[in-house]
Coordinates of C-alpha atoms in Angstrom, one line a residue:
X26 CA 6.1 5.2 15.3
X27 CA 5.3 6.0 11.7
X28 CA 2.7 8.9 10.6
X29 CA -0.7 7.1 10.3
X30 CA -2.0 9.6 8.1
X31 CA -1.5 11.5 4.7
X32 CA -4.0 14.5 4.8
X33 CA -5.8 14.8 1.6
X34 CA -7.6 17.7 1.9
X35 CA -9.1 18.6 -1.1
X36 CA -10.4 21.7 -2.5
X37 CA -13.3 20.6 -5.5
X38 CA -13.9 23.3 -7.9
X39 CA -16.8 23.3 -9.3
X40 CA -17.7 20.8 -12.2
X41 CA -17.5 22.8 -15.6
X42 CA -17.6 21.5 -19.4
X43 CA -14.5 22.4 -21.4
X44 CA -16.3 24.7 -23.7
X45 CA -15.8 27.8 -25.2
X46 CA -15.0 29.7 -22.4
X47 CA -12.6 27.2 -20.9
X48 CA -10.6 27.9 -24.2
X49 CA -10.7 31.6 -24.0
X50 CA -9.2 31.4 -20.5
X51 CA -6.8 28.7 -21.0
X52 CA -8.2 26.6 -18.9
X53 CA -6.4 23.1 -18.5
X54 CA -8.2 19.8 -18.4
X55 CA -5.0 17.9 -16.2
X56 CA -4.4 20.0 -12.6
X57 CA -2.1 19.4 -9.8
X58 CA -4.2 16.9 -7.3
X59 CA -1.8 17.7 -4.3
X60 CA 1.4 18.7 -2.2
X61 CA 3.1 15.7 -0.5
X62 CA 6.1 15.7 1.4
X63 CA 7.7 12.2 2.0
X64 CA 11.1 10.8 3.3
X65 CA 12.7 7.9 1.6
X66 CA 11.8 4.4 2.2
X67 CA 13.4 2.7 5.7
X68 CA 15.9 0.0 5.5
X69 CA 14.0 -3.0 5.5
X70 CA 14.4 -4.3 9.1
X71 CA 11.9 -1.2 10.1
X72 CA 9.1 -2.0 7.2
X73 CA 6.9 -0.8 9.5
X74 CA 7.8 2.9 9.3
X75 CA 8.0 3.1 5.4
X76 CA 6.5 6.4 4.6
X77 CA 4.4 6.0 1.1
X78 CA 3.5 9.2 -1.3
X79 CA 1.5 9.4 -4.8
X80 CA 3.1 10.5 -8.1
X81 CA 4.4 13.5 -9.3
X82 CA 0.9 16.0 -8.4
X83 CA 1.0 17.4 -11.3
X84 CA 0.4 13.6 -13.4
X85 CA -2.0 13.5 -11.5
X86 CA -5.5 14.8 -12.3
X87 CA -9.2 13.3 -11.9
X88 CA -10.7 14.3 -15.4
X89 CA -12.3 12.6 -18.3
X90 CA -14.3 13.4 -21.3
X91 CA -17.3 11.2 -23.0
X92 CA -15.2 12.1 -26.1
X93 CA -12.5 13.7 -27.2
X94 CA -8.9 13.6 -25.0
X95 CA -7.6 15.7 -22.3
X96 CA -4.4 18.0 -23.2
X97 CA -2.3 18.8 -20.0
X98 CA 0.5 21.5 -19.2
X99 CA 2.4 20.0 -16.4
X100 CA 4.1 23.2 -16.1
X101 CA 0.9 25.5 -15.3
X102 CA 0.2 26.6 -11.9
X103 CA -2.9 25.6 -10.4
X104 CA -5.3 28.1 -9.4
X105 CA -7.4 27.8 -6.6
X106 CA -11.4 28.7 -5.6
X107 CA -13.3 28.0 -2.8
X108 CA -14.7 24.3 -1.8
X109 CA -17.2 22.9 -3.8
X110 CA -20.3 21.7 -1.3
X111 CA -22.0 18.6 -2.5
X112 CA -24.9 20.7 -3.6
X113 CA -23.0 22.4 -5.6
X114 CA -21.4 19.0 -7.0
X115 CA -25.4 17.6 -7.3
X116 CA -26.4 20.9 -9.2
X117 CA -23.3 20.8 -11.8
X118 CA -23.5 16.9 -11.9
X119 CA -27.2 17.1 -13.4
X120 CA -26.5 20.6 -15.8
X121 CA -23.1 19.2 -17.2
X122 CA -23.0 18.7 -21.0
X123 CA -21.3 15.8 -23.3
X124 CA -18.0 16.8 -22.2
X125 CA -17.3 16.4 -18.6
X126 CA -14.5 17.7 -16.3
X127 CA -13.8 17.0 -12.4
X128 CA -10.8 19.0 -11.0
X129 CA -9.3 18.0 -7.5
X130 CA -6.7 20.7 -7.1
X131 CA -3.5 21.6 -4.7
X132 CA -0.4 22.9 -4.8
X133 CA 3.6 21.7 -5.2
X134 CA 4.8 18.0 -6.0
X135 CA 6.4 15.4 -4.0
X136 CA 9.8 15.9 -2.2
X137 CA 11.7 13.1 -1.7
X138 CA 13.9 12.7 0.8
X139 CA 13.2 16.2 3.1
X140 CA 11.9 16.1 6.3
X141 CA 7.9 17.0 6.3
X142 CA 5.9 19.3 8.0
X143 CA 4.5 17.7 10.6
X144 CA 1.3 17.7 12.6
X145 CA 1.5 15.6 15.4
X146 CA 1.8 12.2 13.9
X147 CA 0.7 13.6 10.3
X148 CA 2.1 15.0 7.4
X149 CA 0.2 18.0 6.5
X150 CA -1.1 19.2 3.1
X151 CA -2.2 22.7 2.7
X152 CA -3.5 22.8 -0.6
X153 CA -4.3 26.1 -0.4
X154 CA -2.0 28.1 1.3
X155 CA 1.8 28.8 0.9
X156 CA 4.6 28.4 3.4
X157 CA 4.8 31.9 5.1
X158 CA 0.8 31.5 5.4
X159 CA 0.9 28.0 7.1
X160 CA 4.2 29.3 9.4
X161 CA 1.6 32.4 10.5
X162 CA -0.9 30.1 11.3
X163 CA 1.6 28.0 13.2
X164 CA 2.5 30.9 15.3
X165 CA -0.7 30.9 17.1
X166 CA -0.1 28.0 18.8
X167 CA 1.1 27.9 22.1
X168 CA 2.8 25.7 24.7
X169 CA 0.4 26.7 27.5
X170 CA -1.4 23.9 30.0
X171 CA -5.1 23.4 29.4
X172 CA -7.2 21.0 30.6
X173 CA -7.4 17.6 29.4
X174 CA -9.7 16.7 26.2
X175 CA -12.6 14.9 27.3
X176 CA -13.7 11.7 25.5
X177 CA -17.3 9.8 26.3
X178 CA -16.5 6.5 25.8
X179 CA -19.7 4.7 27.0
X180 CA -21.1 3.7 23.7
X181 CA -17.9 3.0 21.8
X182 CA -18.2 -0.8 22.2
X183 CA -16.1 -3.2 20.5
X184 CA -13.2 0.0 19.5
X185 CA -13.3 0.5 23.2
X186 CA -10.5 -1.1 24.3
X187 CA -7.9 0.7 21.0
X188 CA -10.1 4.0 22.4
X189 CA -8.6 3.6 26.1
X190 CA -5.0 2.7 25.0
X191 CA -5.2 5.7 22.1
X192 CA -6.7 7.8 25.3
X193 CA -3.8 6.8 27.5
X194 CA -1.4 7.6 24.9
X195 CA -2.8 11.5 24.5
X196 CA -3.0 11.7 28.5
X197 CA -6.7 13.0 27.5
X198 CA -9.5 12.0 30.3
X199 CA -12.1 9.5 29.5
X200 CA -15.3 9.2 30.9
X201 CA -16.4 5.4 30.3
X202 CA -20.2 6.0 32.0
X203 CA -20.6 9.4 29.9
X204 CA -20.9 12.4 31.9
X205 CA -24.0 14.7 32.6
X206 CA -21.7 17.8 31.3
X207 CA -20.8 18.0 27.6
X208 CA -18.0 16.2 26.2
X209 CA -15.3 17.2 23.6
X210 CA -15.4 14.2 21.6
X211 CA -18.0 11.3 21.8
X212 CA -17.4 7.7 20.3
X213 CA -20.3 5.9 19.1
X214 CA -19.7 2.4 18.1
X215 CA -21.8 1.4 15.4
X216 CA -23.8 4.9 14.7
X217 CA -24.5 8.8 15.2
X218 CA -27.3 8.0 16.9
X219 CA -25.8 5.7 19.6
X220 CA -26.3 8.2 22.3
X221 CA -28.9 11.2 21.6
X222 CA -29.6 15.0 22.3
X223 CA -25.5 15.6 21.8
X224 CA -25.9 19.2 20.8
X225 CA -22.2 20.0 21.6
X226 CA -18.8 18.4 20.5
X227 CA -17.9 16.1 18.3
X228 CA -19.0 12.7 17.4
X229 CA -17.4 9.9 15.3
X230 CA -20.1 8.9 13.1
X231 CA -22.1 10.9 10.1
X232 CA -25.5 10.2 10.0
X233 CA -26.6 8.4 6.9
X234 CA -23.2 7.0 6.7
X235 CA -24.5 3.2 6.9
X236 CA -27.0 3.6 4.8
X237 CA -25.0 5.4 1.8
X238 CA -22.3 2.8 2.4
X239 CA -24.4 -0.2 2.1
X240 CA -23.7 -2.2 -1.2
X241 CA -27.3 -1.0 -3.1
X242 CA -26.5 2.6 -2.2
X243 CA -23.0 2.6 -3.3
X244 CA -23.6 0.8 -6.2
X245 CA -25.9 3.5 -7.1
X246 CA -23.4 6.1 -6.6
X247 CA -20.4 4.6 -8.3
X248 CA -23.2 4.4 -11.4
X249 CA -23.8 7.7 -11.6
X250 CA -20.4 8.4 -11.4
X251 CA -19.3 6.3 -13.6
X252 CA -21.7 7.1 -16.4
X253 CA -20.5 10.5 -16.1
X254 CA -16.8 10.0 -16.4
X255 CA -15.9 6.3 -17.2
X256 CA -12.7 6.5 -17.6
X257 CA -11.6 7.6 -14.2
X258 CA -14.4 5.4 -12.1
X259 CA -13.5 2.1 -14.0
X260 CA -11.6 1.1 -10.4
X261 CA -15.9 -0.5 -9.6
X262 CA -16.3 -3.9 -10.5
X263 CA -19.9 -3.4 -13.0
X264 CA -22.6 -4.3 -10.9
X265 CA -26.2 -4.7 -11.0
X266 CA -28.8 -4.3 -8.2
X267 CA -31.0 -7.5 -7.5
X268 CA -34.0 -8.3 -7.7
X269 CA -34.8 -4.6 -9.9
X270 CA -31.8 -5.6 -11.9
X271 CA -32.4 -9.2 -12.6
X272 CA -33.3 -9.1 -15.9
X273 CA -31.3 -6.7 -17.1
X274 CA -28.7 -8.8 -16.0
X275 CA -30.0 -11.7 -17.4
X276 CA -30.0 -9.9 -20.9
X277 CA -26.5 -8.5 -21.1
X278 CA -24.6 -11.6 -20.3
X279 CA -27.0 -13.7 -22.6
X280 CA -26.0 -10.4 -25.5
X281 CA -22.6 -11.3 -24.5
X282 CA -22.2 -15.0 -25.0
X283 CA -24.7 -15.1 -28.1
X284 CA -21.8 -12.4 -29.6
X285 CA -18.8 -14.7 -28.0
X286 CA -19.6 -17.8 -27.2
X287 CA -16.3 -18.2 -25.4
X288 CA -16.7 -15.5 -22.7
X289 CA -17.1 -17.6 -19.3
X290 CA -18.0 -14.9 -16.3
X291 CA -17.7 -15.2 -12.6
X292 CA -20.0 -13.4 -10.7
X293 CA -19.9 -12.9 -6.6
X294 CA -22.9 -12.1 -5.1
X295 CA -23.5 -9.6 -1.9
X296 CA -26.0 -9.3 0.3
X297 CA -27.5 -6.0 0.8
X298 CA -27.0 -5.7 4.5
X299 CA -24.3 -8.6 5.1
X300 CA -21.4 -8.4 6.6
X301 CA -18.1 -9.9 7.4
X302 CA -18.5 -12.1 4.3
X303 CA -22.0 -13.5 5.6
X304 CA -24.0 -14.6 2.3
X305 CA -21.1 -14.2 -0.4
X306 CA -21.4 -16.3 -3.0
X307 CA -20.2 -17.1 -5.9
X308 CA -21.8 -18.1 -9.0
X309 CA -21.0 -18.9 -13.3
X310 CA -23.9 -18.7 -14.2
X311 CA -27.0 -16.3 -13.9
X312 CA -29.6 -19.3 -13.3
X313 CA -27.8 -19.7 -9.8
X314 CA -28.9 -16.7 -8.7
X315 CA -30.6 -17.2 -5.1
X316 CA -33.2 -14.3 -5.6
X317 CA -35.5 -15.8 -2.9
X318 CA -34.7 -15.6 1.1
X319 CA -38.2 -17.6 2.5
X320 CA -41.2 -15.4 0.7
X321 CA -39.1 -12.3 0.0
X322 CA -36.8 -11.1 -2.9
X323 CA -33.0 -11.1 -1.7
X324 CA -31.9 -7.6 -1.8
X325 CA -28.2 -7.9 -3.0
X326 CA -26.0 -7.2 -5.5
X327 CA -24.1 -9.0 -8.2
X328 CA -20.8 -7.9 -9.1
X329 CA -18.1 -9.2 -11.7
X330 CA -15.7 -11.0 -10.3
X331 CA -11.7 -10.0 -10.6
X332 CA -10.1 -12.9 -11.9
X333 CA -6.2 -11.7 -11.9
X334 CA -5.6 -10.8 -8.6
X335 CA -1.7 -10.3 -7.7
X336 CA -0.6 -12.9 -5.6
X337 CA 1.6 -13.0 -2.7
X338 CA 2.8 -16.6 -1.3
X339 CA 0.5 -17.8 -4.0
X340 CA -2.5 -16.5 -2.1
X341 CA -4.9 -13.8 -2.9
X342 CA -5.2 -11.3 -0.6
X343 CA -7.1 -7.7 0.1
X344 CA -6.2 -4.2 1.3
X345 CA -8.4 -2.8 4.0
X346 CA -7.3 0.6 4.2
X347 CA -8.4 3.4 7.0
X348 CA -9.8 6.8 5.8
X349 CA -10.7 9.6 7.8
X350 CA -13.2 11.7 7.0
X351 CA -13.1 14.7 8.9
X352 CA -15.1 17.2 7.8
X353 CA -17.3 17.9 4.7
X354 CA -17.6 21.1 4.5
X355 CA -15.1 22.0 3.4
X356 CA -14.7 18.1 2.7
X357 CA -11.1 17.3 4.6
X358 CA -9.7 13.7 3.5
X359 CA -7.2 11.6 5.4
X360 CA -5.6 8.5 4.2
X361 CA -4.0 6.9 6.7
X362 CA -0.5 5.4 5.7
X363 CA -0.5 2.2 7.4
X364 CA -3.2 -0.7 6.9
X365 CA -4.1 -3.9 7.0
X366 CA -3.7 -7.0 4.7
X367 CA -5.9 -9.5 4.9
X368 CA -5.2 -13.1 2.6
X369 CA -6.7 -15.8 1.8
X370 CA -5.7 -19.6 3.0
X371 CA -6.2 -21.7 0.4
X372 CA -3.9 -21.2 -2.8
X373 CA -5.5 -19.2 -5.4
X374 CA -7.0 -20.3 -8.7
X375 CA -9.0 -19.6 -11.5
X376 CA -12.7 -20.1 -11.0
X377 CA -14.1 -23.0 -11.9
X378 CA -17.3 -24.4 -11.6
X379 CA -15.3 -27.2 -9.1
X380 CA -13.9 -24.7 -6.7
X381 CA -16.6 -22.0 -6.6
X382 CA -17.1 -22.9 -3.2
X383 CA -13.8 -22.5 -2.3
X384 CA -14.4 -19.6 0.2
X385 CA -10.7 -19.8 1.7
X386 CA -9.3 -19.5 -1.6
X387 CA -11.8 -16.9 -3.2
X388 CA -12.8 -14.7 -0.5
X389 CA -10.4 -12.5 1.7
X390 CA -12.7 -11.7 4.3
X391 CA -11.1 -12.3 7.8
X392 CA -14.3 -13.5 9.7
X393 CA -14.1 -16.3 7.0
X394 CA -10.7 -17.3 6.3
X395 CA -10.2 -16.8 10.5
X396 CA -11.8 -20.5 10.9
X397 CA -9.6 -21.8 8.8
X398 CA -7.5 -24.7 9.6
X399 CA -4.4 -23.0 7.7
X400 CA -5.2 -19.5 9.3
X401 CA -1.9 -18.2 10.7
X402 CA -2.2 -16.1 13.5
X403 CA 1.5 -14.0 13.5
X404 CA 2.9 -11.7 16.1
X405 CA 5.0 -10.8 13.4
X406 CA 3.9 -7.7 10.8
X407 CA 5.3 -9.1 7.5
X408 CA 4.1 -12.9 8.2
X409 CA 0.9 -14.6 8.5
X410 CA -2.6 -14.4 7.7
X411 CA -2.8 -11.1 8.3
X412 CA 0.0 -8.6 8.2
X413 CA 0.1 -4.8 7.6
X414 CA 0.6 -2.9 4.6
X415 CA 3.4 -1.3 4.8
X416 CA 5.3 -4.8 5.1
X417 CA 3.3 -5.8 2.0
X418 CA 4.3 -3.0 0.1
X419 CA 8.2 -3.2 0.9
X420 CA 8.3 -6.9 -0.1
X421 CA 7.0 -5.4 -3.3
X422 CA 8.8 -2.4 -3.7
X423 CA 12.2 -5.5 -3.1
X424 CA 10.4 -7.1 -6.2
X425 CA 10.5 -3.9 -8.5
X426 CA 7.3 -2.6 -8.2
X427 CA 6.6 1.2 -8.5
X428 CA 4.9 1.5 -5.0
X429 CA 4.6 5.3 -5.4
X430 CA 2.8 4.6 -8.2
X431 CA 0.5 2.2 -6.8
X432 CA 0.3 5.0 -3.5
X433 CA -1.0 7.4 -6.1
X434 CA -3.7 5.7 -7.7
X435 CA -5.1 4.2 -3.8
X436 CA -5.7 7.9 -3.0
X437 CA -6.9 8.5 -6.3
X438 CA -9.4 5.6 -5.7
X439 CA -10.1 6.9 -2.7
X440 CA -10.9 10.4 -3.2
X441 CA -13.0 9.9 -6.1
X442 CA -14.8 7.4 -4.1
X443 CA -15.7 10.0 -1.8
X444 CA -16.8 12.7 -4.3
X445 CA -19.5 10.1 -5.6
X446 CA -21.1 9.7 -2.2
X447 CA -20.7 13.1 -0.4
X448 CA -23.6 14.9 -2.1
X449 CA -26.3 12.4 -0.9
X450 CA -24.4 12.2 2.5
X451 CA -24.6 16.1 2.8
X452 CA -28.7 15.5 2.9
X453 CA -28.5 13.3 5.9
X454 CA -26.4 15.2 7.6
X455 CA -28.3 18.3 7.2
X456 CA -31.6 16.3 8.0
X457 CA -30.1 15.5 11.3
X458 CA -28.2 18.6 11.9
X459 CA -29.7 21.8 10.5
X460 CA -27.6 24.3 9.1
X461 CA -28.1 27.0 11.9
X462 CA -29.2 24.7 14.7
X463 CA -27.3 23.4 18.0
X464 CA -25.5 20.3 17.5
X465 CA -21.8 18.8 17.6
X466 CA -19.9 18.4 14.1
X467 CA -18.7 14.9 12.9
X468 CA -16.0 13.2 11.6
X469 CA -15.6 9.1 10.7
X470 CA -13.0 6.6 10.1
X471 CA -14.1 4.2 7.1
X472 CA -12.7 1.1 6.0
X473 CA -11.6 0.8 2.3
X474 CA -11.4 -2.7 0.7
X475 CA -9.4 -2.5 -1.9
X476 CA -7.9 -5.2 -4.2
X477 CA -4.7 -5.0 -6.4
X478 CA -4.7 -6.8 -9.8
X479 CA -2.3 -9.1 -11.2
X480 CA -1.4 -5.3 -13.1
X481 CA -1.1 -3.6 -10.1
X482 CA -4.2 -1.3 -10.8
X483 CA -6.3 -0.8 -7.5
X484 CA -10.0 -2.0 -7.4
X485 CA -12.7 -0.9 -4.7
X486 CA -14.8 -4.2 -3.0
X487 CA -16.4 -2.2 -0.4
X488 CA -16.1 0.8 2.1
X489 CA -17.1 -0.2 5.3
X490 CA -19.0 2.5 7.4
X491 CA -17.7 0.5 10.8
X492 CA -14.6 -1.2 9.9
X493 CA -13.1 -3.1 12.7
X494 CA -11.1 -2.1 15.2
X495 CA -10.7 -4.6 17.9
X496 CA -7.1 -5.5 19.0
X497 CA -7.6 -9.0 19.6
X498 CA -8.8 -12.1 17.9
X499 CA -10.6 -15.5 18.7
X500 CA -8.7 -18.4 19.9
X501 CA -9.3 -21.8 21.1
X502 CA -7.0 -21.9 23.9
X503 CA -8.5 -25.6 25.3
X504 CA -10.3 -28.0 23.1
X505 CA -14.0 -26.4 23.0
X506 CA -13.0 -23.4 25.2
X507 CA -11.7 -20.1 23.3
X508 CA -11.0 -16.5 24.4
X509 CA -10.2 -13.5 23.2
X510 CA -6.3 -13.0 23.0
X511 CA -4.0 -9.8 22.1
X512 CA -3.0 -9.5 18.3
X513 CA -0.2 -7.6 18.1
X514 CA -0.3 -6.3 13.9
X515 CA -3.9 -5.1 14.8
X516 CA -3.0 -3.2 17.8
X517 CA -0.1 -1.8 16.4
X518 CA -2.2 -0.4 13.1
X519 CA -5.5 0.5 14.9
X520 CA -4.6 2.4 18.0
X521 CA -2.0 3.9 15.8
X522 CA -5.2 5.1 13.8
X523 CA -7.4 6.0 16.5
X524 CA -5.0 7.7 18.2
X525 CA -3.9 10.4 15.3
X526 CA -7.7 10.7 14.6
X527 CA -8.3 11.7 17.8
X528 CA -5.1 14.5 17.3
X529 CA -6.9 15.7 14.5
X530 CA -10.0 16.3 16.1
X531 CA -8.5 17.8 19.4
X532 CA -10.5 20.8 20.0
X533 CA -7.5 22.6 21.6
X534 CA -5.5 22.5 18.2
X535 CA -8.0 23.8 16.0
X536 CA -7.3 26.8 13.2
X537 CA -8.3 30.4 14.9
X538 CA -10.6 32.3 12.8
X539 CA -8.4 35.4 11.4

């Protein structure tokens, strides 16, 4: 079985402006992001257990200036402070001057072709330790019986069935009715507050985590972001937020064809609080825009669309990508190494106003493309409509491509992603559970939608506070009858996911306090 995760845990220093002082201590603009240790890709008839890294660490570094250019030594050592809280992020966000610096710092570069460190099923980062610290820390572990983690699994709904295979897999104890005592680890299905008055344990949801994740609220964010360093948040599609937006939009595209007359835009167009592609659309022209939905204004947003995407089999096709949040404070990122694919069924093309409705060839959403008459459903991992990543990125590793290279900048995307939305997320959490006050901590596994250009640069779509995790699809078995039926590429990525997550949060293995 192949690791599920990379652990990304990142340690933010503070946000600081290359000034004066930064020159009098030599500070460096470019730092080392991370320490990765990674074998060498598999022979292809095991694509499946292809371990992925990023670059070289120390090429690595989340910075950017409103002007001027960043100078790097790549052979400086990085220095390490404590994490930076998303107040603290908030605070030196709104006091920053012209020039503008993020660091995300860690130790060491990638080792190919050495075993790694492993955690359970995980390849472990400790950006802030050395060796002889991590072996120390190691040595309080010990091989003696304890009783079984407890999982409530009453409320986890349509992950339940991953949950009790992951479970079984662990040999933890589930309790599928809940159970009047606490639990060590309760599963919501949709959010925190599935099942109340949990003052104990831990629960797989953050609250506020649907509402900063919906498509206003992270458009917001990735503005912010973006206006403060543009260079390295240029992986968001430019957006504008109906209806407060609308005629701001209307006037920058009207600036931009009276300047180029040439210039023809697509435009796809989200609802707010849809889901599973329900009301995507896609439009050429601003004077389609549907504002109206019966006597209210159509909260949605309006995104450019990508019009090179790389192609496989001549179909577009997405990334859906599993993150696990586990902790943010000090903010703990994992990235889990295997995902989905998800293509389209009709065979791509440019947009047009003909095929604008084309949602099988435009849109890679699986609730769409799943009905289909040229849906493939595959038992196989590196075929069909659906197939996992790792079998994705092989075929294209065979083809030439730098795969460590496109590795590195999906975790880039993905950790910067996270910076922009912590510091609001920190309020809801805090809201809900008081520093100081009884309650359990959380942890959550989003789903990243990420598209690769024709390039091969990443682009976010969406992150997806309750990505999918059912193991089994739709199928009409008689004419008019249909069922739900195993799907073996899902089930072999999710309750690989599930399970490691649920490693990482066993209770039993946590750090002692020294």
């Amino acid at each position: 079985m192949s690791d599920h995760y990379v652990k990304v845990k990142d340690q933010l220093e503070q946000m600081k402006s290359l000034g004066e002082d930064a020159e009098k201590q030599g500070v460096d603009a470019a730092e080392e992001v991370q320490e990765v240790q990674v074998s060498s890709l598999p022979p292809a008839s095991d694509p499946q257990s292809i371990i992925i890294a990023g670059r070289d660490a120390s090429n690595t570094s989340i910075t950017c200036k409103q002007r001027g250019k960043s100078r790097s030594k790549p052979g400086r050592d990085a220095k390490h402070t404590s994490d930076l809280s998303s107040a603290h992020i908030g605070k030196n966000l709104n006091r920053m001057g012209n020039e503008k610096t993020l660091h995300i710092r860690g130790t060491g570069k990638i080792l190919l072709g050495k075993p790694a460190e492993s955690n359970g099923n995980y390849v472990t980062i400790h950006p802030s330790k050395n060796i002889q610290e991590t072996r120390r820390e190691e040595g309080f572990k010990h091989a003696k019986k304890r009783r079984p983690v407890t999982v409530d699994t009453s409320k986890a709904k349509t992950s339940l069935e991953a949950l009790k295979l992951s479970i079984k897999q662990l040999q933890w104890k589930e309790f599928p009715l809940g159970r009047r005592a606490a639990c060590d680890i309760y599963w919501h299905g949709v959010s925190f507050h599935d099942n109340e008055n949990i003052v104990s344990g831990q629960v797989n949801k953050f609250p506020g985590m649907i509402e900063m994740l919906r498509k206003i609220n992270l458009s917001r964010a990735m503005r912010t972001v973006q206006e403060l360093f543009p260079e390295e948040y240029d992986f968001y599609p430019r957006s504008w937020i109906l209806p407060e937006e609308h005629q701001q939009f209307l006037t920058q595209i009207r600036m931009v064809k009276e300047n180029d007359a040439t210039v023809n835009f697509t435009f796809i167009v989200k609802p707010d609080g849809g889901s599973q592609g329900d009301g995507i659309y896609l439009i050429r022209d601003p004077t389609e825009l549907k504002l109206m939905a019966g006597s209210q204004a159509k909260q949605a947003v309006v995104q450019e669309y990508i019009h090179k995407p790389l192609l496989i089999d001549k179909l577009k096709f997405d990334i859906r990508l599993y993150v696990l949040i586990k902790s943010m404070e000090p903010l703990e990122i994992y990235i889990a190494k295997e995902g989905l694919t998800r293509f389209c069924t009709e065979p791509y093309q440019e947009p047009s106003q003909k095929n604008l409705s084309h949602v099988f060839m435009h849109l890679t959403n699986y609730s769409l493309n799943v009905h289909s008459s040229n849906f493939v459903h595959s038992d196989s991992q590196s075929t069909g409509s659906k197939r996992t990543l790792s079998s994705v990125l092989y075929r294209l590793a065979a083809k030439g491509v730098d795969i460590k290279k496109v590795w590195s900048d999906i975790i880039a995307l993905v950790i910067k992603t996270v910076i922009a939305v912590v510091p609001e997320l920190k309020v809801y959490y805090q809201a809900d559970i008081p520093p100081g006050k009884p309650g359990p901590t959380c942890f959550q596994i989003l789903g990243f939608d990420i598209l690769l250009m024709k390039n091969l640069k990443p682009v976010l779509l969406e992150v997806n506070s309750n990505p999918s995790m059912r193991i089994e699809h739709e199928q009409e078995v008689t004419p008019g009858v249909f069922e739900y039926v195993p799907s073996p590429v899902d089930e072999e990525v999710k309750v690989g996911v599930i399970r490691d997550t649920l490693r990482l949060m066993d209770p039993g293995h946590k750090k002692p306090s020294m």
